[in-house]
PDB file of C-alpha atoms in Angstrom:
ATOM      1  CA  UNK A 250     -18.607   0.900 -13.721  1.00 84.00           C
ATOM      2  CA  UNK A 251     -15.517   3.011 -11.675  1.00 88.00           C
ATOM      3  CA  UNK A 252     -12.964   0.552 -10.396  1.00 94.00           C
ATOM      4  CA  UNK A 253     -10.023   1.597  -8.036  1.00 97.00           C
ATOM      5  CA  UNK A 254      -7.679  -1.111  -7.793  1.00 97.00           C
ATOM      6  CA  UNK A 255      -4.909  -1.209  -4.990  1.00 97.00           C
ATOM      7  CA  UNK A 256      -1.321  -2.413  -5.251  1.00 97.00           C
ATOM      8  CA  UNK A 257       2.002  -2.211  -3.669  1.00 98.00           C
ATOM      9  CA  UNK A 258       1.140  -2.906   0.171  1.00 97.00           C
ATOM     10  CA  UNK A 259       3.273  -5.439   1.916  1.00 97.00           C
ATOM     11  CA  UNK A 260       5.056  -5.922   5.081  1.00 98.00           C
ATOM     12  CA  UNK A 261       8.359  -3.671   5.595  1.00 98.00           C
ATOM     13  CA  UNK A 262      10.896  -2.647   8.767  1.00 98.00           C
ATOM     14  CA  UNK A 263      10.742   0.681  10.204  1.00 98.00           C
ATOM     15  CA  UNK A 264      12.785   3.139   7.741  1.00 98.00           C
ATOM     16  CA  UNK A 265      12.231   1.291   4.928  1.00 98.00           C
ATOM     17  CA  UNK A 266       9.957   2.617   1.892  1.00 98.00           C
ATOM     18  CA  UNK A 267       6.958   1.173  -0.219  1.00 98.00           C
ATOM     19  CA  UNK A 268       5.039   3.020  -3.415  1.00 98.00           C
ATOM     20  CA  UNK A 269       1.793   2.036  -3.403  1.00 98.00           C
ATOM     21  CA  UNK A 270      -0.651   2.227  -6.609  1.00 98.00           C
ATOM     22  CA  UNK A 271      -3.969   2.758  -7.596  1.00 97.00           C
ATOM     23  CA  UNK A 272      -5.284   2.479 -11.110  1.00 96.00           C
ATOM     24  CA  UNK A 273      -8.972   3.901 -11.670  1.00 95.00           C
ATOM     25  CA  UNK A 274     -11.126   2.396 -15.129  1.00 91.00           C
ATOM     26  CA  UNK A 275     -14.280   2.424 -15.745  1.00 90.00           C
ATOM     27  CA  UNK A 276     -15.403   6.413 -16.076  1.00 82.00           C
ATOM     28  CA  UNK A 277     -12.204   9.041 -15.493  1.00 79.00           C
ATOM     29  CA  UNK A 278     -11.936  12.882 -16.431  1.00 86.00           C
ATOM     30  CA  UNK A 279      -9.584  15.256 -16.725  1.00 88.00           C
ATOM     31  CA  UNK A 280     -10.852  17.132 -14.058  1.00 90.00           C
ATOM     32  CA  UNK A 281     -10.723  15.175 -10.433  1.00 92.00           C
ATOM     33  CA  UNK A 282     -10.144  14.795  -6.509  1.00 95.00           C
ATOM     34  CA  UNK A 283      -7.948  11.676  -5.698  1.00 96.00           C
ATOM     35  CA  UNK A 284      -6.787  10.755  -2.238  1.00 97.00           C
ATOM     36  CA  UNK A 285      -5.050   7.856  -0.266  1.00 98.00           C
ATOM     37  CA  UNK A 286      -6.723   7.356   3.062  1.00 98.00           C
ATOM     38  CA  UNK A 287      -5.905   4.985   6.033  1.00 98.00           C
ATOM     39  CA  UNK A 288      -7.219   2.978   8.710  1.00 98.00           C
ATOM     40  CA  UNK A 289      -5.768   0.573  11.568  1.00 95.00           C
ATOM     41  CA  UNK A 290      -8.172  -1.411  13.685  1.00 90.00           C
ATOM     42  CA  UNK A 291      -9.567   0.663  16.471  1.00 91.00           C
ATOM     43  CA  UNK A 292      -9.096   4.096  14.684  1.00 93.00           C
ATOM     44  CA  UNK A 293     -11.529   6.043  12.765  1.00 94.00           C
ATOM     45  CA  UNK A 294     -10.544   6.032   8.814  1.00 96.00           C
ATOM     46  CA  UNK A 295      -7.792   9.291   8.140  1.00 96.00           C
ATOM     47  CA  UNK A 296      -6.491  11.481   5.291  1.00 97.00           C
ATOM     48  CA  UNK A 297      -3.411  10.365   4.254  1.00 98.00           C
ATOM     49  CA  UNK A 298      -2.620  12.917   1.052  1.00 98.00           C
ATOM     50  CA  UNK A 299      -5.082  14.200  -1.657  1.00 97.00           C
ATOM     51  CA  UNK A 300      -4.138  15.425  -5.355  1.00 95.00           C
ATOM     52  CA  UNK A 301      -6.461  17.376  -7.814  1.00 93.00           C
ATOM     53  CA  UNK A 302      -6.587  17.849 -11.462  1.00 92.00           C
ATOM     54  CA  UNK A 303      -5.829  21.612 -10.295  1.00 92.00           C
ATOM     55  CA  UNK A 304      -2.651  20.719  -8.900  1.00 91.00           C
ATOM     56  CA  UNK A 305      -3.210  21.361  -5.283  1.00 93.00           C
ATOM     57  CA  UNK A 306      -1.840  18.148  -2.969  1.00 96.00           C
ATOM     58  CA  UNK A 307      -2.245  18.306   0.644  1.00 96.00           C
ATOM     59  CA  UNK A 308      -1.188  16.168   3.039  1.00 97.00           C
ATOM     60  CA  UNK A 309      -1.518  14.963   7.030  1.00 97.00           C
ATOM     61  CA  UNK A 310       1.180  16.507   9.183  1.00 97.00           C
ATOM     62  CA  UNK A 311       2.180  12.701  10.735  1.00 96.00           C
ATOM     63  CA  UNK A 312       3.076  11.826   6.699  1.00 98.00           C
ATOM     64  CA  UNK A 313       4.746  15.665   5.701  1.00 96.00           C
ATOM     65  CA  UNK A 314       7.954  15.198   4.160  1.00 96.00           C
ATOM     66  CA  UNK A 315       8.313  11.477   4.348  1.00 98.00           C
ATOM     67  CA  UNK A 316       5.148  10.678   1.528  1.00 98.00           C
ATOM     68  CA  UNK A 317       4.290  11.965  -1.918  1.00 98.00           C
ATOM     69  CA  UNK A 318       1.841  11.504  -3.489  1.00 98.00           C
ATOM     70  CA  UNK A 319       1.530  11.873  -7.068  1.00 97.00           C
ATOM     71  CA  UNK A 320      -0.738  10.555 -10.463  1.00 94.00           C
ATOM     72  CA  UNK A 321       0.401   9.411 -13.970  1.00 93.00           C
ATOM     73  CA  UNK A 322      -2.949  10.480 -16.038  1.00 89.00           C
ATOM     74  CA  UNK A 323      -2.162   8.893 -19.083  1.00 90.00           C
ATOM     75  CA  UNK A 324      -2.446   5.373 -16.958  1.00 91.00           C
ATOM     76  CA  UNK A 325      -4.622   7.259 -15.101  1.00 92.00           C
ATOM     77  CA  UNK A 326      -2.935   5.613 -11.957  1.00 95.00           C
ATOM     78  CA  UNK A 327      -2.606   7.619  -8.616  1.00 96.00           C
ATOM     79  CA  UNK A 328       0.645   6.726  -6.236  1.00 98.00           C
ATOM     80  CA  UNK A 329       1.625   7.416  -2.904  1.00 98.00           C
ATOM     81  CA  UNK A 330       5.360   6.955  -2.361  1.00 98.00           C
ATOM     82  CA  UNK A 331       6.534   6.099   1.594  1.00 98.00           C
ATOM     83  CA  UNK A 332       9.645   7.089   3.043  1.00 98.00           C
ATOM     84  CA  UNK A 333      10.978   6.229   6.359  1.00 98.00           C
ATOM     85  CA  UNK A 334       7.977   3.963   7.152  1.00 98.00           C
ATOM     86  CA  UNK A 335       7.170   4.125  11.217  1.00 98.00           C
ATOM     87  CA  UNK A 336       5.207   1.442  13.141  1.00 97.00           C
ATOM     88  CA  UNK A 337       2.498   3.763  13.210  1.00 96.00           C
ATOM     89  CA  UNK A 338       2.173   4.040   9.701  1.00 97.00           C
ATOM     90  CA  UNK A 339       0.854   0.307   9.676  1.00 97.00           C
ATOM     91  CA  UNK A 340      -2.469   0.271   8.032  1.00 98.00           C
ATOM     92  CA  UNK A 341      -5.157  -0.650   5.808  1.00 98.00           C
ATOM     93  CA  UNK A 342      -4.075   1.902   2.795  1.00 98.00           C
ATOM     94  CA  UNK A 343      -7.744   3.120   0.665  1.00 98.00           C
ATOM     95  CA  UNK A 344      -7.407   4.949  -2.610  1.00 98.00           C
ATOM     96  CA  UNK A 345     -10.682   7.588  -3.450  1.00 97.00           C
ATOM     97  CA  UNK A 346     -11.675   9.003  -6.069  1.00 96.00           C
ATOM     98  CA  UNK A 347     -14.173  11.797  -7.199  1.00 94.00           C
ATOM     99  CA  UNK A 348     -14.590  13.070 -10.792  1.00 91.00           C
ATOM    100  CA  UNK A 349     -15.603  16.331 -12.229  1.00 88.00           C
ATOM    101  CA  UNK A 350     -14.850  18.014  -9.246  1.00 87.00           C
ATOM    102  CA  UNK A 351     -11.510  19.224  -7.839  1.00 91.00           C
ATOM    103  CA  UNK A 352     -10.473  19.093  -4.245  1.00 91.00           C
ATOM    104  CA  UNK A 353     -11.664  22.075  -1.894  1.00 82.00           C
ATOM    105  CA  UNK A 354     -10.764  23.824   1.348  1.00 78.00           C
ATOM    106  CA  UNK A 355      -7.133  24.004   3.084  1.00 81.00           C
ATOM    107  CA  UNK A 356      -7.063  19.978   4.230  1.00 90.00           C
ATOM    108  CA  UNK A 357      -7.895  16.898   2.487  1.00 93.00           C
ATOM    109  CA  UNK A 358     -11.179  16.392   2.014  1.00 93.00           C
ATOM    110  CA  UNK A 359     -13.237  14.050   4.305  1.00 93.00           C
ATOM    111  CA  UNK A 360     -13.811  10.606   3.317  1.00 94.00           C
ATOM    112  CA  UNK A 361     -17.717  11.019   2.831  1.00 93.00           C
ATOM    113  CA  UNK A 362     -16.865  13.064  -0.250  1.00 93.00           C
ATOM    114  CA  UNK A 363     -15.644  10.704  -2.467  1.00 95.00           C
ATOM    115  CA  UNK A 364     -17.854   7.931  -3.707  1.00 95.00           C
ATOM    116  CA  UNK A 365     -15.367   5.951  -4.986  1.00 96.00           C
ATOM    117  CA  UNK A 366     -12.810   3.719  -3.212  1.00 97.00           C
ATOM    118  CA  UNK A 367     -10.782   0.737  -3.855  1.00 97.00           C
ATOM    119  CA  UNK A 368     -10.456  -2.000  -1.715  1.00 97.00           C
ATOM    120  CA  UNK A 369      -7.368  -1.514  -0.059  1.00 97.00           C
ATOM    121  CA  UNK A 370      -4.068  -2.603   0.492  1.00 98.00           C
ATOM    122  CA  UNK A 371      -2.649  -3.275   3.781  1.00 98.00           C
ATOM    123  CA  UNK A 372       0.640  -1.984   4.913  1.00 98.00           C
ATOM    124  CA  UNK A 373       2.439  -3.227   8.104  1.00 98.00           C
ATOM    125  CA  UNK A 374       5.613  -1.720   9.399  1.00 98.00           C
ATOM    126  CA  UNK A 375       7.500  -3.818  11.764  1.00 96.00           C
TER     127      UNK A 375
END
């Protein structure tokens, strides 16, 4: 069965940086829609970045130019790398995943479209 496993979340000062991982077994393809999505207590899950087999990445304005996101397919492990942390980056960090279909539209896809998730990683920014 799909597994999306988590890694790299921890507890960090404002400004500082964390890469978090997410390595997907079970059933992958070369063709795909991968995204990191977050949620804090209160708040209704959000987008964080998205990356497709097509090579389109999007990403949520609060994150532009401090995240990347990126995947290594031959560990067929998705990353999201976080620069200049803020406090309101502080989160539960989700990895999804959707196979044999890219990523569509101009945003990052809602979270209802991907049927695959990991259990998350929590990052807090202090």
């Amino acid at each position: 069965h799909v597994q999306l496993v988590e890694s790299g979340g921890g507890s960090v000062q404002a400004g500082g940086s964390l890469t978090l991982s997410c390595a997907a077994s079970g059933y992958t393809s070369r063709t795909y829609c991968m995204a990191w999505f977050r949620q804090s207590p209160g708040k209704e899950r959000e987008g964080v970045a998205s990356f497709d087999s097509d090579g389109s990445i999007m990403y949520a304005n609060s994150v532009k130019d401090r995240f990347t996101i990126s995947i290594d397919n031959a560990k067929n492990t998705l990353y999201l790398k976080m620069n200049s942390l803020k406090f309101e980056d502080t989160a539960m960090y989700y990895c999804a995943a959707e196979w044999d279909l890219e990523c569509y539209g101009v945003d990052i896809p809602d979270a209802t479209d991907f049927p695959y998730w990991g259990q998350g990683t929590q990052v807090t920014v202090s």
